[in-house]
PDB file of C-alpha atoms in Angstrom:
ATOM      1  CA  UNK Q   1      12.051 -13.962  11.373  1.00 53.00           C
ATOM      2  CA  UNK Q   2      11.482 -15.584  14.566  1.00 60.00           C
ATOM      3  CA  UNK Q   3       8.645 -18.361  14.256  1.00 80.00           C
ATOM      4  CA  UNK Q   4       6.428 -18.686  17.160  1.00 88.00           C
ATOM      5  CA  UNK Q   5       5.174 -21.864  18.043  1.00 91.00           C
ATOM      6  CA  UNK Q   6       1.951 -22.794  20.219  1.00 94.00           C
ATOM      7  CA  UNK Q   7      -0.481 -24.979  21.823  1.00 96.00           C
ATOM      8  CA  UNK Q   8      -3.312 -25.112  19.751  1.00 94.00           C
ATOM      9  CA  UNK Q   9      -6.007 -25.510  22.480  1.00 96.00           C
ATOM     10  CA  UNK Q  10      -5.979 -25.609  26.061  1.00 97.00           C
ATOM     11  CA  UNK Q  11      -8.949 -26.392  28.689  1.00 97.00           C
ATOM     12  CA  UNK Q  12      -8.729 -25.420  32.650  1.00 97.00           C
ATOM     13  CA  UNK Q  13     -11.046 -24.900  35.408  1.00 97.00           C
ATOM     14  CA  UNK Q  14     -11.572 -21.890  37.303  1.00 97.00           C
ATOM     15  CA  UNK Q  15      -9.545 -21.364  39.943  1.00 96.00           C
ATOM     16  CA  UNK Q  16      -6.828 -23.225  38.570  1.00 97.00           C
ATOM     17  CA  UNK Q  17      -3.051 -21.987  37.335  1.00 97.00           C
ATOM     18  CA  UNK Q  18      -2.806 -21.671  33.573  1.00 98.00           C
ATOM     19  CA  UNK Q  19       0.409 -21.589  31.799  1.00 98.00           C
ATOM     20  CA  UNK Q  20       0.877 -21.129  28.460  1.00 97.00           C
ATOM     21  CA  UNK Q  21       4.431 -21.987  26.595  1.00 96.00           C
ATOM     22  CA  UNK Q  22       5.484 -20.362  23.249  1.00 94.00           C
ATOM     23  CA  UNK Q  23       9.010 -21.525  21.571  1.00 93.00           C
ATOM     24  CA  UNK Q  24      10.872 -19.216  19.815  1.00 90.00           C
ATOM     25  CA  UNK Q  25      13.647 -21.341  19.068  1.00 89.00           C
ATOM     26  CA  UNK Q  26      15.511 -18.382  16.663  1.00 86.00           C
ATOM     27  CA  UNK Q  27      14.602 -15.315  18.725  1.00 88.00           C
ATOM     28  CA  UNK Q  28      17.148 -12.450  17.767  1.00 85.00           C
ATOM     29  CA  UNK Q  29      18.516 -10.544  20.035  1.00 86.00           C
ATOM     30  CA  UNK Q  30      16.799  -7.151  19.904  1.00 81.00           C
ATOM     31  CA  UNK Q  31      13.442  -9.097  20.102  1.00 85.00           C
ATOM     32  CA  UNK Q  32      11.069  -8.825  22.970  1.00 88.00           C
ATOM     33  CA  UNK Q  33       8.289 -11.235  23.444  1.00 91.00           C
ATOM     34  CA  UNK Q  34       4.901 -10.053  23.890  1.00 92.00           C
ATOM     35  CA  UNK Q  35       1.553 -11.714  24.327  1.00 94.00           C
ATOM     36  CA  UNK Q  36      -1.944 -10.381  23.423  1.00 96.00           C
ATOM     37  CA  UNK Q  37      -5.336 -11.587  24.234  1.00 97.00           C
ATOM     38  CA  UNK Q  38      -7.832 -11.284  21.961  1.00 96.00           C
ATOM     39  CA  UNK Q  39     -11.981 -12.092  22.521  1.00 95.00           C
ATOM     40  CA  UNK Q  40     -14.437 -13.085  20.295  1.00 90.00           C
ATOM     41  CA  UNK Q  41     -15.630  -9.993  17.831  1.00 88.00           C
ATOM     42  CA  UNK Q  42     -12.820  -7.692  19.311  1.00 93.00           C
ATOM     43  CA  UNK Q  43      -9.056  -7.295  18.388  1.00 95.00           C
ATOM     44  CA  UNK Q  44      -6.375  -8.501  20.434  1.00 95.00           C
ATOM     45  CA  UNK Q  45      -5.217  -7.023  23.806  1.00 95.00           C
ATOM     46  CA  UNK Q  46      -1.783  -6.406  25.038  1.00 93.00           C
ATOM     47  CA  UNK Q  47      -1.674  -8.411  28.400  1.00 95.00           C
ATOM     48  CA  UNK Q  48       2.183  -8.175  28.642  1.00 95.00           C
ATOM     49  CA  UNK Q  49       5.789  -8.292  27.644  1.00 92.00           C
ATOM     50  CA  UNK Q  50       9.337  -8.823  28.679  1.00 92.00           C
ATOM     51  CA  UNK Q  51      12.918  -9.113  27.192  1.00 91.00           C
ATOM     52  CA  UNK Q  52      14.537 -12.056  29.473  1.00 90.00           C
ATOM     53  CA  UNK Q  53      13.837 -13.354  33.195  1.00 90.00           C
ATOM     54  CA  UNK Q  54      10.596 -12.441  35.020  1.00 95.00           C
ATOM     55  CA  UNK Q  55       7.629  -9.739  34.585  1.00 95.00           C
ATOM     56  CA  UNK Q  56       4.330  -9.911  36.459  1.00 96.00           C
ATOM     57  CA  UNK Q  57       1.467  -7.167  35.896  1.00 94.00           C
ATOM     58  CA  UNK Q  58      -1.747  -7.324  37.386  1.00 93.00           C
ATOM     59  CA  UNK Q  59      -3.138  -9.357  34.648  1.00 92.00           C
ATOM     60  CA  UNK Q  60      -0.531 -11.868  34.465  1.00 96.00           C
ATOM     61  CA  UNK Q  61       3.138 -12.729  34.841  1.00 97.00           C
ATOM     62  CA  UNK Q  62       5.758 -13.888  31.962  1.00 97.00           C
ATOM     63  CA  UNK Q  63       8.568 -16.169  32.758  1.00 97.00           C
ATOM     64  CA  UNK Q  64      11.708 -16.213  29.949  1.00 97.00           C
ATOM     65  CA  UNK Q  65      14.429 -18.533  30.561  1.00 96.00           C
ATOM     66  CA  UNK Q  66      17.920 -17.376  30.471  1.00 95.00           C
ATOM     67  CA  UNK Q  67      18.246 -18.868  26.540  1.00 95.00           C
ATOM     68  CA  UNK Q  68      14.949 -17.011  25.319  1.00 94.00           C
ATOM     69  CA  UNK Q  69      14.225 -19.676  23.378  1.00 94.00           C
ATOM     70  CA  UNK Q  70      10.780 -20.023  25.010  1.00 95.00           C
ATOM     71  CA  UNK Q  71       8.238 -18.056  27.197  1.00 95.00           C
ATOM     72  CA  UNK Q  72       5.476 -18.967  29.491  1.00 97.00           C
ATOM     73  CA  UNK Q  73       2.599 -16.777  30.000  1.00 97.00           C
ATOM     74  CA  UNK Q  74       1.049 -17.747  33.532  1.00 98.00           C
ATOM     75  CA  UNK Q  75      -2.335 -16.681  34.592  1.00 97.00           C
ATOM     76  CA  UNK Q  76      -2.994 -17.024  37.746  1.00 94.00           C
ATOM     77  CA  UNK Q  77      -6.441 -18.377  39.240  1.00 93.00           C
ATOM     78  CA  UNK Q  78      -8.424 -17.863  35.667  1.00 96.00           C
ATOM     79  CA  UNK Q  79     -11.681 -17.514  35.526  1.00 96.00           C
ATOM     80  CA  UNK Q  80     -14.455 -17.712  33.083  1.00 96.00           C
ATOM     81  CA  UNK Q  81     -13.536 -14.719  31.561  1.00 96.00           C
ATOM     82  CA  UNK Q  82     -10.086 -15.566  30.517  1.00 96.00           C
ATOM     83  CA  UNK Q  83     -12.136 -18.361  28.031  1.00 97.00           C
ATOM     84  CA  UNK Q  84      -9.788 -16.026  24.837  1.00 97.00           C
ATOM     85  CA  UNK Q  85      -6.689 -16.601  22.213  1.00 97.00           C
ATOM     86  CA  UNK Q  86      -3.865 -15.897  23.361  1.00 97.00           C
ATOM     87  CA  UNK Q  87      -1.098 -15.173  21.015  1.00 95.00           C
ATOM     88  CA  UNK Q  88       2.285 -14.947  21.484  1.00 92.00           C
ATOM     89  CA  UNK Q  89       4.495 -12.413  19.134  1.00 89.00           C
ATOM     90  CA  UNK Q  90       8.017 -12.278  19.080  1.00 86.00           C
ATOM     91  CA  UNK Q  91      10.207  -9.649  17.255  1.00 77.00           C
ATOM     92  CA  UNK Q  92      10.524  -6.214  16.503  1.00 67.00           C
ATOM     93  CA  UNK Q  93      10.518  -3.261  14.365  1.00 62.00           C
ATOM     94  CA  UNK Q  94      14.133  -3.090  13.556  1.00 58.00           C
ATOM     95  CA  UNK Q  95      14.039  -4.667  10.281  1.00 53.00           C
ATOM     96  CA  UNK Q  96      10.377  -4.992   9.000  1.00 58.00           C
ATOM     97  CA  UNK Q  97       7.124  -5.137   9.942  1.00 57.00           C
ATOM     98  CA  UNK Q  98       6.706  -8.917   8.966  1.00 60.00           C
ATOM     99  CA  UNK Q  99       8.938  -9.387  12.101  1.00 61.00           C
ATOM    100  CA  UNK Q 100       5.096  -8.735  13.800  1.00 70.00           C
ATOM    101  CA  UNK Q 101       2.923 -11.204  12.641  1.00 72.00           C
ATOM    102  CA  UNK Q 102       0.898 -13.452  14.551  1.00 80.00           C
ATOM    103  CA  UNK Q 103       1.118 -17.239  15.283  1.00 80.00           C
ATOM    104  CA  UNK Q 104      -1.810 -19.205  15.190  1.00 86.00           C
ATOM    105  CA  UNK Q 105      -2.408 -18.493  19.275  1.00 93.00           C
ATOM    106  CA  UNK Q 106      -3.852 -20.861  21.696  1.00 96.00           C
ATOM    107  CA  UNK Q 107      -7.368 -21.090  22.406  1.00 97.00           C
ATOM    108  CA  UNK Q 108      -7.967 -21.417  25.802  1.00 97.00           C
ATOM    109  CA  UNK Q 109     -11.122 -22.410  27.457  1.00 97.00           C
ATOM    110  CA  UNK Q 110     -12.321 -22.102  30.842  1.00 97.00           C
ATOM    111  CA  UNK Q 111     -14.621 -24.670  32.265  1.00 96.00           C
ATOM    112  CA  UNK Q 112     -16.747 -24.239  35.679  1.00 94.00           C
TER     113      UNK Q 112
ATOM    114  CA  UNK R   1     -10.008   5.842  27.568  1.00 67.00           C
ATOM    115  CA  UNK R   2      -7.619   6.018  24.579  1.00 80.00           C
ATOM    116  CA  UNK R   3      -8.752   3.796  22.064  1.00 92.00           C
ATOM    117  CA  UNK R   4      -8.368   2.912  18.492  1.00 97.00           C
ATOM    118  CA  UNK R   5     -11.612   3.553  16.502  1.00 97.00           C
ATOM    119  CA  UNK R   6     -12.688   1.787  13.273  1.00 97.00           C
ATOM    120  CA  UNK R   7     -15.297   2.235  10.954  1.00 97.00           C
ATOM    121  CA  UNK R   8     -17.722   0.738   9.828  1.00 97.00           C
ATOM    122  CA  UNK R   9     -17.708  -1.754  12.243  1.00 96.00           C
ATOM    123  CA  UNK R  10     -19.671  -4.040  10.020  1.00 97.00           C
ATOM    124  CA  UNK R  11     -19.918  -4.089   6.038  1.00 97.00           C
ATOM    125  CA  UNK R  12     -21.879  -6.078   3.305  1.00 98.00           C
ATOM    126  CA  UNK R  13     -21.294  -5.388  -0.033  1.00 97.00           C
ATOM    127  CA  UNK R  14     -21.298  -7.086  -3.447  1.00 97.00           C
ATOM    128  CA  UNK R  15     -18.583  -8.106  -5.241  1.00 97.00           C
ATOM    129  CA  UNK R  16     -16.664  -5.055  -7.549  1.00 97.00           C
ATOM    130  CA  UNK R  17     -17.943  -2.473  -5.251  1.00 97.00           C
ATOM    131  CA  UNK R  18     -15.630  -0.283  -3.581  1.00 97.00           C
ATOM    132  CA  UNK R  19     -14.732  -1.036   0.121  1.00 98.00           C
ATOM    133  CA  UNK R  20     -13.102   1.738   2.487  1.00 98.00           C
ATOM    134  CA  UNK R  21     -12.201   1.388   6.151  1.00 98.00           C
ATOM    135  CA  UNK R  22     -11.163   3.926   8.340  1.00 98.00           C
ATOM    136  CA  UNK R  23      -9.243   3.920  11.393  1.00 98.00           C
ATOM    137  CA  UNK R  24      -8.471   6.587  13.989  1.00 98.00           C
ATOM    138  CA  UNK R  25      -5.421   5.728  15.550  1.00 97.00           C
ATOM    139  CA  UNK R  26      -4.717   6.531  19.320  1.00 96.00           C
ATOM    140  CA  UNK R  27      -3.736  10.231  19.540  1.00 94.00           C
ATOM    141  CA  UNK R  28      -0.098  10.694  19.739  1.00 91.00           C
ATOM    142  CA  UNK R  29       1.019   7.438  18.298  1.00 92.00           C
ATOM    143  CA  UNK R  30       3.151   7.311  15.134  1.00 89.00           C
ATOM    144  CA  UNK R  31       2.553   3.850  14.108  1.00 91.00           C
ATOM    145  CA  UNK R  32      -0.408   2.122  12.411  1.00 93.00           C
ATOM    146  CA  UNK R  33      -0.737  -1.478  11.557  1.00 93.00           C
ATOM    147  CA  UNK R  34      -3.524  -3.098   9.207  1.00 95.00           C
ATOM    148  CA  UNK R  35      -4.120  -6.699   9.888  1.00 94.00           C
ATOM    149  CA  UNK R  36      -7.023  -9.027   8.307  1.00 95.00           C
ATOM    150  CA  UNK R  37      -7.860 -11.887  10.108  1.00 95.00           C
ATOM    151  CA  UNK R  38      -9.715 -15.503   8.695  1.00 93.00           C
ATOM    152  CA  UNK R  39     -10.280 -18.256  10.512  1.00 88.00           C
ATOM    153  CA  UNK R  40      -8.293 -20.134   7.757  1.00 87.00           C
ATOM    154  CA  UNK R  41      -5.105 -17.679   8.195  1.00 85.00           C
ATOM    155  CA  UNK R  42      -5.605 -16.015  11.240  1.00 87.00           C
ATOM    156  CA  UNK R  43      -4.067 -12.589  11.680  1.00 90.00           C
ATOM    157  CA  UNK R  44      -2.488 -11.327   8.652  1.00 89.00           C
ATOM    158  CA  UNK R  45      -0.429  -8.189   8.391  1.00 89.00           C
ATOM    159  CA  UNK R  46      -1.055  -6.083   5.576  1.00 92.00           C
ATOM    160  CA  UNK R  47       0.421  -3.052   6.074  1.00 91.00           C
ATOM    161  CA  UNK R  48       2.057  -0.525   8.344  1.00 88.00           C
ATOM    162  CA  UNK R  49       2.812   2.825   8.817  1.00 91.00           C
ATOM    163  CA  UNK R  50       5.422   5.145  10.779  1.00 89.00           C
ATOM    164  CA  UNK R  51       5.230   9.004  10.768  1.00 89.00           C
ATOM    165  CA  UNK R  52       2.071   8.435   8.141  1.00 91.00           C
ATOM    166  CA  UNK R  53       4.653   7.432   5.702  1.00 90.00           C
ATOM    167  CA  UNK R  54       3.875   3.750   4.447  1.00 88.00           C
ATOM    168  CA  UNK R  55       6.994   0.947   5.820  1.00 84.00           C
ATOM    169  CA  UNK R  56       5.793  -2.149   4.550  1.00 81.00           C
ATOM    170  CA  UNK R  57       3.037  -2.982   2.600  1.00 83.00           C
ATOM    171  CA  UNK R  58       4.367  -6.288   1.079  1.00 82.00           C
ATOM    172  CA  UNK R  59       1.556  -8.330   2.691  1.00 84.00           C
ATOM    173  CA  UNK R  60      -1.535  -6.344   0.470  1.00 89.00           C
ATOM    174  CA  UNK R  61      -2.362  -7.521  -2.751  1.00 86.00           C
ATOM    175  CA  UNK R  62      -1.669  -4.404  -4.753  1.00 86.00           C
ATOM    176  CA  UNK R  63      -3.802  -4.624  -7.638  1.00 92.00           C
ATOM    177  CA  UNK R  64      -6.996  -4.230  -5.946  1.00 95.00           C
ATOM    178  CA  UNK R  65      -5.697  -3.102  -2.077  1.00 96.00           C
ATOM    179  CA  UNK R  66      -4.560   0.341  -0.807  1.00 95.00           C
ATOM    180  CA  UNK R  67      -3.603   2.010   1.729  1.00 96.00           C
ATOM    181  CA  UNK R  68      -2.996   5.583   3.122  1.00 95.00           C
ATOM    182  CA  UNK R  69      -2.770   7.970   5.672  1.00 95.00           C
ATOM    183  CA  UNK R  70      -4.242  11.273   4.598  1.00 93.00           C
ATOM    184  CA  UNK R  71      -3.457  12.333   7.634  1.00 93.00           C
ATOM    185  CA  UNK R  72      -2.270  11.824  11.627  1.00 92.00           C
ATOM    186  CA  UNK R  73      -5.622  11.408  12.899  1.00 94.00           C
ATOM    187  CA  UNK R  74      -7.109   8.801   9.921  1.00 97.00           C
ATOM    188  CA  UNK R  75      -5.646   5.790   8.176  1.00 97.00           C
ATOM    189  CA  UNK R  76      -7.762   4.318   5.368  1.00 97.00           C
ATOM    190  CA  UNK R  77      -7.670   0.710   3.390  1.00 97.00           C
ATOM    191  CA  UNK R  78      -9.399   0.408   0.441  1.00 97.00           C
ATOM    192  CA  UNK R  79     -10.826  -2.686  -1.538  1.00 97.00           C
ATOM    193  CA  UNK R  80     -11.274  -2.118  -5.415  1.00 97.00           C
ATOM    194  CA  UNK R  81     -12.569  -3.958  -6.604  1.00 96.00           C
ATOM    195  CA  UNK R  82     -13.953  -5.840  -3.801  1.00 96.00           C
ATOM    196  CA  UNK R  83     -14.143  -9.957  -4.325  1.00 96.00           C
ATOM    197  CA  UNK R  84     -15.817 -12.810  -2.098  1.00 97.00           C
ATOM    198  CA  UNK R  85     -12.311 -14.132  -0.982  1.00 95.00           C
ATOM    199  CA  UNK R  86     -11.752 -10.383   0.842  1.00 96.00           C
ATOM    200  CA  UNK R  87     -14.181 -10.985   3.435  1.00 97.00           C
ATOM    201  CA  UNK R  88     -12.583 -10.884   6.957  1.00 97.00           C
ATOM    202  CA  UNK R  89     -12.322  -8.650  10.260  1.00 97.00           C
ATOM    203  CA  UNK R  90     -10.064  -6.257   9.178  1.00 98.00           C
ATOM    204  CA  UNK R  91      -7.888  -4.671  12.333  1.00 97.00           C
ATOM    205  CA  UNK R  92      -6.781  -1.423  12.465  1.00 97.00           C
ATOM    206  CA  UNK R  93      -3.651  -1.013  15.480  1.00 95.00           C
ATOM    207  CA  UNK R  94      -1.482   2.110  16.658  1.00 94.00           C
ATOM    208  CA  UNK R  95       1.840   2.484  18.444  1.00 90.00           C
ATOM    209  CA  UNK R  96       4.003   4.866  20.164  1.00 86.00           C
ATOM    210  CA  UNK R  97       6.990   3.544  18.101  1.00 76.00           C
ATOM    211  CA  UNK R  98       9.195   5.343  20.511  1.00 67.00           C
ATOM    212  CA  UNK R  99      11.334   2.000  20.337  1.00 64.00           C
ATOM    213  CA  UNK R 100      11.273   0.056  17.787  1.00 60.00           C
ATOM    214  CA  UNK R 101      12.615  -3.007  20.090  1.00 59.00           C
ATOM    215  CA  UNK R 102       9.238  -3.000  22.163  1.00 70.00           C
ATOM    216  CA  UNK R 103       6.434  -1.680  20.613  1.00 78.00           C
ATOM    217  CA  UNK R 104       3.296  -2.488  21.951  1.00 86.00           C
ATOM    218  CA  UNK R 105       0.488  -2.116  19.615  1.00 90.00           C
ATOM    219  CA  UNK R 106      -3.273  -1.366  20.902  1.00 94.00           C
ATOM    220  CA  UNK R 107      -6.279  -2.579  18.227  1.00 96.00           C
ATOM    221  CA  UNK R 108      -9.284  -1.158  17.528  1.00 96.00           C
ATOM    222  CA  UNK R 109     -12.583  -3.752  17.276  1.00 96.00           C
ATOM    223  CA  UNK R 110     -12.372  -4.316  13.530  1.00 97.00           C
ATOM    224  CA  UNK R 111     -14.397  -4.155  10.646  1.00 98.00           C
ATOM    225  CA  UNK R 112     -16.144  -7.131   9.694  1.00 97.00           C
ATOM    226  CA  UNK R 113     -16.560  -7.554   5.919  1.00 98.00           C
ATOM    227  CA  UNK R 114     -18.636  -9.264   3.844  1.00 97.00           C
ATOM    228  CA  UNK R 115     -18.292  -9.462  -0.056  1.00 97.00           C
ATOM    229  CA  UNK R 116     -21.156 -11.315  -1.670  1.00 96.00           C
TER     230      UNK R 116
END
């Protein structure tokens, strides 16, 4: 089971670049990484997900180095709005559901 | 807008009452997901579904949890009987499950339970 591991908290201004690192120092091979959003009173959000080098959406982009062993979820010019967990879920279905469970996410805030 | 719908979206009950939550997943996926979330655990899966046929349910404590899927369109958990130490937002999530490499799951808002 690949253990995700996250900044707890993070503060930025608006405007500003926000990157967000997960390790996933035992990622299997068949795993994708994904990462989900999630506001207060609603459930989390897919925001997006990749398997190894680069993927950018119009929400965000995802950079995986060539060992996996980490991911960085970049946001670019964040604004209040972004203030949201963001969790970051490694595995898949292959073998068992506990292969999706959540970290504890990071809590980012976004100051004025 | 596909979307996952729960309901209720908010419950207070008293402890030993029954508790049932229903989800519609997204139509056309095959896979549901329970989760409960607490700020002291965060998001917890419970249980989870493919082709309405239960996978995994090895995160639910079975004496007093349950869960089913009558059918495509309605998963339900059930709490009996309920206890203080159950109330959570409990999230209800559907997938395609075309792969099971990828699978990106989309949540509904939750049902927030209290147990007094």
């Amino acid at each position: 089971l690949a253990k995700t591991t996250q900044p707890i908290s993070m503060d930025s201004y608006e405007g500003q670049e926000v990157n967000i690192t997960c390790s996933h120092n035992n990622i299997a091979t068949n795993d994708y990484i994904t990462w989900y959003q999630q506001f207060p009173s609603q459930g989390p959000r897919f925001i997006i997900q990749g398997y190894k080098t680069k993927v950018t959406n119009e929400v965000a982009s995802l950079f995986i180095p060539a060992d996996r062993k980490s991911s960085t979820l970049s946001l670019p010019r964040v604004s209040l709005s972004d203030t949201a967990v963001y969790y970051c879920l490694v595995g898949s279905l292959s073998g068992s559901a506990r292969q999706l469970t959540f970290g504890s996410g990071t809590q980012l805030t976004v100051l004025p | 807008d596909a979307r996952v719908t729960q309901t209720p979206r908010h419950k207070v009950t008293e402890m030993g009452q029954e508790v049932t939550m229903r989800c519609q997943p997204i139509l056309g996926h095959n896979t549901v997901f329970w989760y409960r979330q607490t700020m002291m655990q965060g998001l917890e899966l419970l249980a989870y579904f493919r082709n309405r046929a239960p996978l995994d349910d090895s995160g639910m404590p079975k004496d007093r949890f349950s869960a089913e899927m009558p059918d495509a369109t309605l998963a339900t958990l059930k709490i009996q009987p309920s206890e203080p130490r159950d109330s959570a937002v409990y999230f209800c999530a559907s997938g395609l499950g075309l792969r099971s490499t990828n699978e990106k799951l989309f949540f509904g808002s939750g049902t927030q339970l209290s147990v007094l």
